[in-house]
């Protein structure tokens, strides 16, 4: 009976994972396949695979979306968000894990609570108004600052990792005359590289895929548009007709960079999560 139950549980696990994989992979596969169809064939939805593979959709999307310009914007914004997020999350995680200060518990409760609250577009207007008062609403710096927000998950991940590092290392460094900054940069930072790789990948993916925040921030200055915003604009043609096939071709091109980043960083990403789970 126990063997039968184990087999049933294993079969159920495989079934669940298979269903989740289908729901995850199917939209991406549909986007890639749909990018080779004509607009009429795509909207009719008669066949999953195209009758004729239209590679010219990618050429048209590349030209219309000015991919070189907007891809450059996306890389600049995403890499800047990555750098700021890693630096701020590591500092905050270190302070929360190692130091005691007034209001620490309140800040931790607020960070934890914000992980489960999706404010979404509610925060866009106050963020835009704040940046406008600082004269940053028409610069790439303002867009980067707007995308860096929401570091609760990153801070808590880093804090849990830092807690796993023995405090004796800090004490030994202090005895040797090392300052708090020296302890952080010379001891803590090298030891938390695995979790920082996770934070970096999360931050890069968030900035690269963001649409609504970038759209709002680039309304007054279209040259700030990133690739995600430019791809969505491909749906609207000069003939006032929705060209879904061109938009899907653009989306397929936009997927490639993030897949390349993940292909090179997935070992660090998985290793960081695994190490954090074991140490935390």
Phi, psi and omega in degrees: 000319181295321178295321179295320179294320179296319178294320179295319179295320179294317179297319178297321178295315179297321179296316180297313180297321179296317179296316179297323179295321179297313180295332180278317186277327186303313179300322179292316179296320179296321178297314182295313180294318181295336181290347179262001182265167169279165181295320179296316180296324181290317182288330178289324177065034183282322183231148179286315178267146181290148176291320175230132183277114184261091180287343181292343177301323181290322178296316180295317179296319181298320182284313184295321184274357182050059191299324182297315181294309186285333173293321176299316177300317182297318180294317180298311181295313184295317180292323177293317177299318178302311183296314181293319181296316179297316182294311183290320180294321180292319178295312181296317179298321178294314181296316179296325183280328190250333189249153174249131180208164183295130178085011182298314181297321179296316179297320179295319178297318179295316178297316180295318181296322181292342177293335186250007180244118179264098181284330175058226185288352180300326184273352186295316182296309178299324178296316180296317179296319178297315179293327178294320178292336178266006181059037179245003183285348180243029180225159180291337177295318178298319178297318180297315179297322179295324181279338181287334182302161180081052183264014186304310181298316181296318181295316182291323176298315180293319180300316179297323179290318180296324180298334181283347179275128183303134178292341179301331177296318178296315183296318179296319179293323178296318178299325180282001177094016181279136178279175179298325179288322177295320178298317182293309187283327186265334184246303186291311185302314178296331183278341182255019179303321180301316182285331176292330175295322177294314178300319180297315181292318176301314183293317180297315180297317180299313182292322181292321185270350184298138179241305191293317180296315180294323178298313180296317183289337183257007180298314182279348181215085184303337182291349177275355183303141174262177185296324181298316179293318180297324180294317180296325179295341180295339182295334185259111182267173178291343180269010179062025177244142181287117179259082185293327182295324178290320179296320178293325176296318177295320179295323178296318177296321182291336180288329188303311182301318182291329175291322178295316178300315180293324180299324180275338187247002187294330178294318177295321181296309180294320179297322179293316178295318180294315180296321178295323180291322182286315183285321182292000000 
